[in-house]
Amino acid sequence: MSKGTVVLAYSGGLDTSCILVWLQEQGYDVITYLANIGQDEDFEAARKKAESLGAKKMFIEDLQAEFVEQFIWPAVQANAIYEDRYLLGSSLARPCIARRQVQIARQEGAQFVSHGATGKGNDQIRFELTCYALYPEVQVIAPWRIPEFYSRFKGRDDLMKYAQEKGIPVPVSPKAPWSMDANLMHISYEAGILENPKTHRPSDLYLMTKNPEDSPNTPDVLEVEFLKGVPVKVTHLKEGRALDTPLQIFSYLNQIGGKHGVGRIDIVENRYIGMKSRGLYETPGGTILYHAHLDIETFTMDREVRRIKQGLGVKLSELIYYGYWFSPEFSFLQHCIEKSQEHVEGNVQISVFKGHVYVLGRQELTCELVSMNVQGDYDPGDASGFIKVNAVRLKEYHRLQGNAQPKN
Amino acid sequence: MSKGTVVLAYSGGLDTSCILVWLQEQGYDVITYLANIGQDEDFEAARKKAESLGAKKMFIEDLQAEFVEQFIWPAVQANAIYEDRYLLGSSLARPCIARRQVQIARQEGAQFVSHGATGKGNDQIRFELTCYALYPEVQVIAPWRIPEFYSRFKGRDDLMKYAQEKGIPVPVSPKAPWSMDANLMHISYEAGILENPKTHRPSDLYLMTKNPEDSPNTPDVLEVEFLKGVPVKVTHLKEGRALDTPLQIFSYLNQIGGKHGVGRIDIVENRYIGMKSRGLYETPGGTILYHAHLDIETFTMDREVRRIKQGLGVKLSELIYYGYWFSPEFSFLQHCIEKSQEHVEGNVQISVFKGHVYVLGRQELTCELVSMNVQGDYDPGDASGFIKVNAVRLKEYHRLQGNAQPKN
Amino acid sequence: MSKGTVVLAYSGGLDTSCILVWLQEQGYDVITYLANIGQDEDFEAARKKAESLGAKKMFIEDLQAEFVEQFIWPAVQANAIYEDRYLLGSSLARPCIARRQVQIARQEGAQFVSHGATGKGNDQIRFELTCYALYPEVQVIAPWRIPEFYSRFKGRDDLMKYAQEKGIPVPVSPKAPWSMDANLMHISYEAGILENPKTHRPSDLYLMTKNPEDSPNTPDVLEVEFLKGVPVKVTHLKEGRALDTPLQIFSYLNQIGGKHGVGRIDIVENRYIGMKSRGLYETPGGTILYHAHLDIETFTMDREVRRIKQGLGVKLSELIYYGYWFSPEFSFLQHCIEKSQEHVEGNVQISVFKGHVYVLGRQELTCELVSMNVQGDYDPGDASGFIKVNAVRLKEYHRLQGNAQPKN
Amino acid sequence: MSKGTVVLAYSGGLDTSCILVWLQEQGYDVITYLANIGQDEDFEAARKKAESLGAKKMFIEDLQAEFVEQFIWPAVQANAIYEDRYLLGSSLARPCIARRQVQIARQEGAQFVSHGATGKGNDQIRFELTCYALYPEVQVIAPWRIPEFYSRFKGRDDLMKYAQEKGIPVPVSPKAPWSMDANLMHISYEAGILENPKTHRPSDLYLMTKNPEDSPNTPDVLEVEFLKGVPVKVTHLKEGRALDTPLQIFSYLNQIGGKHGVGRIDIVENRYIGMKSRGLYETPGGTILYHAHLDIETFTMDREVRRIKQGLGVKLSELIYYGYWFSPEFSFLQHCIEKSQEHVEGNVQISVFKGHVYVLGRQELTCELVSMNVQGDYDPGDASGFIKVNAVRLKEYHRLQGNAQPKN
């Protein structure tokens, strides 16, 4: 008798294929689920493989549009960036993928969900916090945290051997000596030979962006139009090409950014689990949008609102990285940030060239939206009073310190 | 009889030359002071000009080394950046310049200081808060805020006319249609034709950095070594050239950054005075250091310490921009940030190319300083408990919201 | 010919009566305005006095209800408190008063507003920022900052003399040796003999609250019901008396708090103007509400939302104190805080006795709103993993510090 | 053969006595350890009991002085308070107790530590994070999280039965229907009949403080002197009694506070583990110090330093509550907070009466330390410029909003 039904996040690769078979071995019925969030994948081959390995059903779900509109756009509004550098490509995809997984689990009456994420990483947390939030009664089977599984499969060789025994097709091309995670927003590279933080990356690592040394010698100049803090239109100023749906806009920015080698970073980051980890990322379109949004936001937003919103954005970025998309604090922060974007509206002109994004100019949407200089009654003399009142505390402090006498 | 002695921050240019004469006209004795903080200037010509225009004394002070060590280095430790983009080149120079100005005023027994900053800008504030902090009894004469001055000199033409009347040598070359401020750290460009935020900059604007389109087709690869969060050595890995005094390090990074067109930004920023203002900046060496320090810091610092320190750095940046270098809160924050840098020690390897800085790898100074993976007793199974406990609040929230049922 | 019309915030006292006459002397037409925000005042006598002194019109406006609903209630939602102690009674009243003043000014076609606040205090700022925000073209006449006024009236004696000359009725009872500001929310006492921070207050200072040494020996027990973070009903549990309009609720809490001597504080605070100042305040009803709201909020709000909201409330309190009620950042923060209050709903039972407020218990409005314990699948064993994962960073830190060996 | 040696935190009560026997049953040698942190306890009886139940050794350690100096004093400097109300009495004791426990474990060569804390509470976390931080290789045995233990002992009856079987002396007096935790700083009460947040407490609950209804009708007036933010002397102004060692000062404040019923709170708090929990606390001396320190700090500290320090204190409080005393971020924050206390020096006079603490006055230590008013060149006219410049943003905002027209 079956122990119940598991919805397994299935990639078609060796690991999750072995998990698919292993779960059946443990007595579960398995439904496989593969999200299309823009990665380069032969989805039909994956379907056939899953079915041939005993999956009761295989769901292939195109989440690209909702990934852009419901996950990437809020990140753009927040200028979301983890530890000042990472644009959160993987972190944003996880709640999008896991949300659909528990929808399928509910719809199919499955009590279990499973995934192939490792036991030391962030992805397990992002996946499972989403599952627990949206389907509190669900039980998660994480084989890489189950001793019977991970002590049986100590390395890739054990998986290969198991695959051969069970008739699981094995990859023909050798595996790259690192792991990758790809989606519409980015590709990440980590582990293996990249784990050592001092090792320079192989020159042919990146797949989504050109090496700036080989990229075109002429910039592309784009105009991005924002309404309420999200891009609504991108125009190539020279070619006149314009795009205006979220998925088209983002894909086009990926294409231009990729062509010019934009968005490559090599960082050591702090995982939620308490370790440090080295990662390399390429986020072409996201990087362009980050710069364009920062520009239009600072241009159109009051200084003090910006100060407060900046702090909220730092917090939101941390929540995204840690996996708290579906949390009360995230909902609250996102509501606040959306409010702050009400008047973030206008065009930014940018030049993309040799791995870098240059802002050339910006314009508010409504002519009178922003005045750069104060009309009317600003009297230069007022500044004297302003400065003197602000100096009151400083004078007192230096008097008390007895160091009003400047020291070198 | 003299109204007293004024120490005037004198640049040798038209404005401060007119102010020098005007102050004498008003009955003051004037001592001129020109700080060398790395700008491109004919200091001896300025001396002669000041003396010929009646200055009682002329002080030319080389502050370059103290500018780097006492002002730029603390900014590097703090990752100081205003509104996410501006590296504070002018803001850092002002307290350095004004500190020496009031030292001279005290030493010369002058009760007044004067400067040529405008009445709508940040610089007047930075100057004067420093003066009031370090010399509380000083009186500031800011001609551009005095109606008799600014209503008499409504434009450049009035200054030119006055200069001709008073025998002040006038510039032969026409003035650029914008204003500039140059020092060792950066050159800023603003006002005039640049004031309109949508106007693209002239292609020949920047003086300190090459246009990336014309910069070399081969990167330079450098290694920067940090101790306690400040750079102590820079090595060109291919050429083997190494520098190790603060001024040499910074100048060399300027040279490399300038060669590759690094550090150009075009922004709208929020002034302290409540207006927005468009500015263009080039900060070659500072940009390289910003990236290198961010990398070594995240690598060597505990995650939670980093979170706290990041917030303190944002606050410190604001204080620098607003002119509060010599304030109690600045002293306090700087002390805290220095503490955080105790273990920020190691090397970062970076590639500088076509306007961009790429981190290639990093290494802690002491071998065992940072472990990238957890030794010993980390048990993957622990992550299950970690996730489940963190999910407690989330489950409750979604239960209460009645939206445990995922919505699309 | 008249210089124009001034709307003067008029209290009926000596100072503003002198200002009323002086303004006419300067050539202005004066309209007087007296806001009723709950202070103990003979409004009709003030009307007669103003008219007899030449006021063109006298507006007496009852702002009590809007003061409670539009100013005090948002402060309650925010747990607004300045520097951890001051409940902002004066700060909240100022924008309420000044808003009506500029409404009158606009309606009456007056280009000027005037007030009697001193030049070293916070109130001038709160008044004028509101005026400038809501009537940008208005001109403010602040006599206590005008040399011709303040050098003419150096002390109370000069005002008395002027009053006698001009036929202004002078107060018969001697002035208390301190200043007071009273409204529905509080009375503040400062300056004069209270200015020295070490001087103990006179025992008969407070007017709104009983001395706890003389207050009843039996507590009153109340129940306060909150919806969306604001009180909607107060019930005296023993007497059964219940009130449910904002003004009634607040007045009743003032009465009970006053009877039991609740809400007296004696503090030194930091003014916006950069000085420190000693103030004594009594805020009976506001203090009760502060404790009750804090209780229901912590009870009904998610922990992490509370953390974020607490920070926003600290910022909001500062904005209120500084006078930025009508600012973009205030609007933004208030919007965020209101959002956080959506589920702050329930009853709090409190005992008021001898100067103190004790919370006795609380209950959510909907039975299932808050569960105090986790149902279902919480497994104590999960805590082990939670703790061990959280210990990863700590172990590493102490290993690096070489001080894993505990020191005493 | 023994599985190894365990150092058990032993209270002498039923639970830990059963654990002591049970651990031996499981094959461990057990060393018991009882910390004297000021609780009311018959330490010698506990020693005998432990020894009679098979403990290899019994350590009774007087940690009172170090608890006050090394744990409570830093909390006073930080104004440490959790969720605006809880003064952290238990949270501060745990790292103090656990630090000694791992010292003993190291000294005795024990590889294990054990405690009787439950699996849903905060104390287990505070204990174990300290143990792991200071003795990374230690293994923790937490019986209430071990299924064989907690499923065997489902309630008090099971423990009583086990005690009778094993010859463990059982308590003669019936257990209170709640749990208590007592130390020098506070007694906490929770669980049992108190768990329901709406239940009012029994009138005889509190043990450390008098019911204010029965407390004296005359206040006691004390003077507390602070140096670098910690109390160095307490004087009873009428009686002239003075105390000046940390333990004496704190004990005396407990005595006075207890006599007047000070420091009782009834709250619902957010545990680290994600649940809410109702707790009642009495913290007499700590409450007095909280108010006194807050007063002297605001009096002696610059406004902007105070703003920053307040935020750091909120964070520190959270770390204390969560159990991160021995963490890198705690060390960092404590260092910063100590720095902020350099000039927090002076006397505060307070009246303690009927459950409340009133500040009467305060005085800086050095006469010139704080000036309440600005000498010299403060010109009231400066305030006009200050206000007008600060209004620039506000005018612009309301212009843009089109709501310069005030609405009611």
CSV table of N, CA and C in Angstrom, one decimal, chain C residues 282-382:
chain,number,residue,atom,x,y,z
C,282,GLU,N,1.9,66.3,32.3
C,282,GLU,CA,0.9,65.3,32.8
C,282,GLU,C,0.0,65.0,31.6
C,283,THR,N,-0.1,63.7,31.3
C,283,THR,CA,-0.9,63.2,30.2
C,283,THR,C,-1.7,62.1,30.6
C,284,PRO,N,-2.8,62.3,31.4
C,284,PRO,CA,-3.5,61.2,32.0
C,284,PRO,C,-4.1,60.2,31.1
C,285,GLY,N,-5.0,60.6,30.2
C,285,GLY,CA,-5.6,59.7,29.3
C,285,GLY,C,-4.6,59.1,28.3
C,286,GLY,N,-3.7,59.9,27.8
C,286,GLY,CA,-2.8,59.5,26.8
C,286,GLY,C,-1.9,58.3,27.4
C,287,THR,N,-1.6,58.5,28.6
C,287,THR,CA,-0.7,57.4,29.3
C,287,THR,C,-1.5,56.1,29.4
C,288,ILE,N,-2.7,56.2,29.7
C,288,ILE,CA,-3.5,54.9,29.8
C,288,ILE,C,-3.6,54.3,28.4
C,289,LEU,N,-3.9,55.1,27.4
C,289,LEU,CA,-4.0,54.5,26.1
C,289,LEU,C,-2.7,54.0,25.6
C,290,TYR,N,-1.6,54.6,25.9
C,290,TYR,CA,-0.3,54.1,25.5
C,290,TYR,C,-0.1,52.7,26.0
C,291,HIS,N,-0.4,52.5,27.2
C,291,HIS,CA,-0.2,51.1,27.8
C,291,HIS,C,-1.1,50.1,27.2
C,292,ALA,N,-2.4,50.6,27.1
C,292,ALA,CA,-3.4,49.6,26.6
C,292,ALA,C,-3.1,49.2,25.1
C,293,HIS,N,-2.7,50.2,24.3
C,293,HIS,CA,-2.4,49.9,22.9
C,293,HIS,C,-1.2,49.1,22.7
C,294,LEU,N,-0.2,49.4,23.5
C,294,LEU,CA,1.0,48.6,23.4
C,294,LEU,C,0.7,47.1,23.7
C,295,ASP,N,-0.2,46.9,24.7
C,295,ASP,CA,-0.6,45.5,25.0
C,295,ASP,C,-1.3,44.8,23.9
C,296,ILE,N,-2.4,45.5,23.4
C,296,ILE,CA,-3.2,44.8,22.4
C,296,ILE,C,-2.4,44.6,21.1
C,297,GLU,N,-1.5,45.5,20.9
C,297,GLU,CA,-0.7,45.4,19.6
C,297,GLU,C,0.3,44.3,19.7
C,298,THR,N,1.0,44.1,20.8
C,298,THR,CA,2.0,43.0,20.9
C,298,THR,C,1.2,41.7,20.9
C,299,PHE,N,0.0,41.7,21.4
C,299,PHE,CA,-0.8,40.5,21.5
C,299,PHE,C,-1.2,40.1,20.1
C,300,THR,N,-1.6,41.0,19.3
C,300,THR,CA,-2.2,40.7,18.0
C,300,THR,C,-1.3,40.8,16.8
C,301,MET,N,-0.1,41.3,16.9
C,301,MET,CA,0.7,41.5,15.8
C,301,MET,C,1.8,40.5,15.7
C,302,ASP,N,2.1,40.1,14.5
C,302,ASP,CA,3.3,39.2,14.2
C,302,ASP,C,4.5,39.9,14.8
C,303,ARG,N,5.4,39.0,15.3
C,303,ARG,CA,6.7,39.5,15.9
C,303,ARG,C,7.5,40.3,15.0
C,304,GLU,N,7.7,39.9,13.7
C,304,GLU,CA,8.6,40.6,12.8
C,304,GLU,C,8.0,41.8,12.3
C,305,VAL,N,6.7,41.8,12.1
C,305,VAL,CA,6.0,43.1,11.7
C,305,VAL,C,6.1,44.1,12.8
C,306,ARG,N,6.0,43.6,14.1
C,306,ARG,CA,6.2,44.5,15.2
C,306,ARG,C,7.5,45.1,15.2
C,307,ARG,N,8.6,44.3,15.0
C,307,ARG,CA,9.9,44.9,14.9
C,307,ARG,C,10.0,46.1,14.0
C,308,ILE,N,9.5,45.8,12.8
C,308,ILE,CA,9.6,46.9,11.7
C,308,ILE,C,8.8,48.1,12.1
C,309,LYS,N,7.6,47.8,12.5
C,309,LYS,CA,6.7,48.9,12.9
C,309,LYS,C,7.2,49.7,14.1
C,310,GLN,N,7.9,49.1,15.0
C,310,GLN,CA,8.4,49.8,16.1
C,310,GLN,C,9.4,50.8,15.7
C,311,GLY,N,10.3,50.5,14.7
C,311,GLY,CA,11.2,51.4,14.2
C,311,GLY,C,10.5,52.6,13.5
C,312,LEU,N,9.5,52.2,12.7
C,312,LEU,CA,8.8,53.3,12.0
C,312,LEU,C,8.1,54.2,13.0
C,313,GLY,N,7.6,53.7,14.1
C,313,GLY,CA,7.0,54.5,15.2
C,313,GLY,C,8.0,55.5,15.8
C,314,VAL,N,9.2,55.0,16.1
C,314,VAL,CA,10.2,55.9,16.6
C,314,VAL,C,10.5,57.1,15.7
C,315,LYS,N,10.6,56.8,14.4
C,315,LYS,CA,10.8,57.8,13.4
C,315,LYS,C,9.6,58.8,13.4
C,316,LEU,N,8.4,58.2,13.4
C,316,LEU,CA,7.2,59.1,13.4
C,316,LEU,C,7.1,60.0,14.6
C,317,SER,N,7.5,59.5,15.7
C,317,SER,CA,7.5,60.3,16.9
C,317,SER,C,8.4,61.5,16.8
C,318,GLU,N,9.6,61.2,16.2
C,318,GLU,CA,10.5,62.3,16.0
C,318,GLU,C,10.0,63.3,15.1
C,319,LEU,N,9.3,62.9,14.0
C,319,LEU,CA,8.7,63.8,13.1
C,319,LEU,C,7.6,64.7,13.7
C,320,ILE,N,6.8,64.0,14.6
C,320,ILE,CA,5.8,64.8,15.3
C,320,ILE,C,6.4,65.9,16.2
C,321,TYR,N,7.4,65.4,16.9
C,321,TYR,CA,8.1,66.4,17.8
C,321,TYR,C,8.7,67.6,17.1
C,322,TYR,N,9.3,67.3,15.9
C,322,TYR,CA,10.0,68.3,15.2
C,322,TYR,C,9.1,69.2,14.4
C,323,GLY,N,7.9,68.7,14.2
C,323,GLY,CA,6.9,69.6,13.5
C,323,GLY,C,6.6,69.2,12.1
C,324,TYR,N,6.9,68.0,11.7
C,324,TYR,CA,6.8,67.5,10.3
C,324,TYR,C,5.5,66.7,10.1
C,325,TRP,N,4.4,67.1,10.7
C,325,TRP,CA,3.1,66.4,10.5
C,325,TRP,C,2.7,66.4,9.1
C,326,PHE,N,2.8,67.6,8.4
C,326,PHE,CA,2.4,67.7,7.0
C,326,PHE,C,3.6,67.6,6.1
C,327,SER,N,4.2,66.5,6.1
C,327,SER,CA,5.4,66.3,5.3
C,327,SER,C,5.2,65.0,4.5
C,328,PRO,N,6.0,64.8,3.4
C,328,PRO,CA,5.8,63.6,2.7
C,328,PRO,C,6.2,62.4,3.5
C,329,GLU,N,7.3,62.5,4.3
C,329,GLU,CA,7.7,61.3,5.1
C,329,GLU,C,6.7,61.0,6.1
C,330,PHE,N,6.0,62.0,6.7
C,330,PHE,CA,5.0,61.7,7.7
C,330,PHE,C,3.8,60.9,7.0
C,331,SER,N,3.3,61.4,5.9
C,331,SER,CA,2.2,60.8,5.2
C,331,SER,C,2.6,59.3,4.9
C,332,PHE,N,3.8,59.1,4.4
C,332,PHE,CA,4.3,57.8,4.1
C,332,PHE,C,4.3,56.9,5.3
C,333,LEU,N,4.9,57.4,6.4
C,333,LEU,CA,5.0,56.5,7.6
C,333,LEU,C,3.6,56.3,8.2
C,334,GLN,N,2.7,57.3,8.1
C,334,GLN,CA,1.4,57.1,8.7
C,334,GLN,C,0.6,56.0,7.9
C,335,HIS,N,0.8,56.1,6.6
C,335,HIS,CA,0.2,55.0,5.8
C,335,HIS,C,0.7,53.6,6.2
C,336,CYS,N,2.0,53.5,6.4
C,336,CYS,CA,2.6,52.2,6.7
C,336,CYS,C,2.0,51.8,8.1
C,337,ILE,N,2.0,52.7,9.0
C,337,ILE,CA,1.6,52.3,10.4
C,337,ILE,C,0.1,51.9,10.4
C,338,GLU,N,-0.7,52.6,9.7
C,338,GLU,CA,-2.1,52.2,9.6
C,338,GLU,C,-2.3,50.8,9.1
C,339,LYS,N,-1.5,50.5,8.1
C,339,LYS,CA,-1.5,49.1,7.5
C,339,LYS,C,-1.2,48.1,8.6
C,340,SER,N,-0.3,48.5,9.4
C,340,SER,CA,0.2,47.5,10.5
C,340,SER,C,-0.9,47.3,11.5
C,341,GLN,N,-1.9,48.2,11.6
C,341,GLN,CA,-2.9,48.1,12.6
C,341,GLN,C,-4.2,47.3,12.2
C,342,GLU,N,-4.2,46.8,11.0
C,342,GLU,CA,-5.4,46.1,10.5
C,342,GLU,C,-5.9,45.1,11.4
C,343,HIS,N,-5.0,44.4,12.1
C,343,HIS,CA,-5.6,43.3,12.9
C,343,HIS,C,-5.3,43.6,14.4
C,344,VAL,N,-5.0,44.8,14.7
C,344,VAL,CA,-4.9,45.2,16.2
C,344,VAL,C,-6.2,45.4,16.7
C,345,GLU,N,-6.9,44.4,17.1
C,345,GLU,CA,-8.3,44.4,17.5
C,345,GLU,C,-8.5,43.5,18.7
C,346,GLY,N,-9.1,44.1,19.7
C,346,GLY,CA,-9.4,43.3,20.9
C,346,GLY,C,-9.6,44.2,22.1
C,347,ASN,N,-9.8,43.6,23.3
C,347,ASN,CA,-10.0,44.3,24.5
C,347,ASN,C,-8.8,44.2,25.5
C,348,VAL,N,-8.6,45.2,26.2
C,348,VAL,CA,-7.5,45.2,27.2
C,348,VAL,C,-8.2,45.6,28.5
C,349,GLN,N,-7.9,44.9,29.6
C,349,GLN,CA,-8.5,45.3,30.9
C,349,GLN,C,-7.3,45.9,31.7
C,350,ILE,N,-7.6,47.0,32.2
C,350,ILE,CA,-6.5,47.7,33.0
C,350,ILE,C,-7.0,48.3,34.3
C,351,SER,N,-6.1,48.3,35.2
C,351,SER,CA,-6.4,48.9,36.5
C,351,SER,C,-5.6,50.2,36.6
C,352,VAL,N,-6.2,51.2,37.1
C,352,VAL,CA,-5.6,52.5,37.2
C,352,VAL,C,-5.5,52.9,38.7
C,353,PHE,N,-4.3,53.1,39.2
C,353,PHE,CA,-4.2,53.3,40.6
C,353,PHE,C,-2.9,54.0,41.0
C,354,LYS,N,-3.0,55.0,41.8
C,354,LYS,CA,-1.9,55.7,42.4
C,354,LYS,C,-0.8,56.0,41.4
C,355,GLY,N,-1.2,56.6,40.3
C,355,GLY,CA,-0.2,57.1,39.3
C,355,GLY,C,0.3,56.0,38.3
C,356,HIS,N,-0.2,54.8,38.4
C,356,HIS,CA,0.3,53.7,37.6
C,356,HIS,C,-0.9,53.0,36.8
C,357,VAL,N,-0.5,52.5,35.7
C,357,VAL,CA,-1.5,51.7,34.9
C,357,VAL,C,-1.1,50.3,34.8
C,358,TYR,N,-1.9,49.4,35.3
C,358,TYR,CA,-1.6,47.9,35.3
C,358,TYR,C,-2.5,47.2,34.2
C,359,VAL,N,-1.8,46.5,33.4
C,359,VAL,CA,-2.6,45.6,32.5
C,359,VAL,C,-3.0,44.4,33.2
C,360,LEU,N,-4.3,44.0,33.1
C,360,LEU,CA,-4.7,42.8,33.9
C,360,LEU,C,-4.9,41.6,32.9
C,361,GLY,N,-5.3,41.9,31.7
C,361,GLY,CA,-5.6,40.8,30.8
C,361,GLY,C,-6.0,41.4,29.5
C,362,ARG,N,-6.0,40.5,28.5
C,362,ARG,CA,-6.5,41.0,27.2
C,362,ARG,C,-7.1,39.9,26.4
C,363,GLN,N,-7.9,40.2,25.4
C,363,GLN,CA,-8.6,39.2,24.7
C,363,GLN,C,-8.7,39.7,23.2
C,364,GLU,N,-8.5,38.8,22.3
C,364,GLU,CA,-8.7,39.1,20.9
C,364,GLU,C,-10.2,39.2,20.6
C,365,LEU,N,-10.5,39.9,19.5
C,365,LEU,CA,-11.8,40.2,19.2
C,365,LEU,C,-12.5,38.9,18.7
C,366,THR,N,-11.9,38.3,17.7
C,366,THR,CA,-12.4,37.1,17.1
C,366,THR,C,-11.7,36.0,17.9
C,367,CYS,N,-12.5,35.0,18.3
C,367,CYS,CA,-11.9,33.9,19.1
C,367,CYS,C,-10.6,33.4,18.6
C,368,GLU,N,-10.6,33.1,17.3
C,368,GLU,CA,-9.5,32.4,16.8
C,368,GLU,C,-8.4,33.3,16.3
C,369,LEU,N,-8.5,34.5,16.6
C,369,LEU,CA,-7.5,35.5,16.1
C,369,LEU,C,-6.1,35.2,16.5
C,370,VAL,N,-5.9,34.8,17.7
C,370,VAL,CA,-4.5,34.5,18.1
C,370,VAL,C,-4.5,33.2,18.9
C,371,SER,N,-3.6,32.4,18.5
C,371,SER,CA,-3.4,31.1,19.2
C,371,SER,C,-2.1,31.2,20.0
C,372,MET,N,-2.2,31.0,21.3
C,372,MET,CA,-1.0,31.1,22.1
C,372,MET,C,-0.1,30.0,22.0
C,373,ASN,N,-0.5,28.9,21.5
C,373,ASN,CA,0.3,27.7,21.4
C,373,ASN,C,0.2,27.1,20.1
C,374,VAL,N,1.2,26.4,19.7
C,374,VAL,CA,1.2,25.9,18.3
C,374,VAL,C,0.5,24.5,18.4
C,375,GLN,N,-0.5,24.4,17.5
C,375,GLN,CA,-1.2,23.2,17.4
C,375,GLN,C,-0.4,22.2,16.5
C,376,GLY,N,-0.8,21.0,16.6
C,376,GLY,CA,-0.4,20.1,15.5
C,376,GLY,C,1.1,19.7,15.6
C,377,ASP,N,1.7,20.1,14.5
C,377,ASP,CA,3.0,19.4,14.2
C,377,ASP,C,4.2,20.1,14.8
C,378,TYR,N,4.1,20.9,15.8
C,378,TYR,CA,5.3,21.3,16.4
C,378,TYR,C,6.0,20.2,17.2
C,379,ASP,N,7.2,19.9,16.9
C,379,ASP,CA,7.9,18.8,17.5
C,379,ASP,C,9.0,19.4,18.3
C,380,PRO,N,9.1,19.1,19.6
C,380,PRO,CA,10.1,19.7,20.4
C,380,PRO,C,11.5,19.4,19.8
C,381,GLY,N,11.7,18.3,19.2
C,381,GLY,CA,13.0,18.0,18.6
C,381,GLY,C,13.4,19.0,17.6
C,382,ASP,N,12.5,19.7,16.9
C,382,ASP,CA,12.8,20.7,15.9
C,382,ASP,C,13.7,21.8,16.5
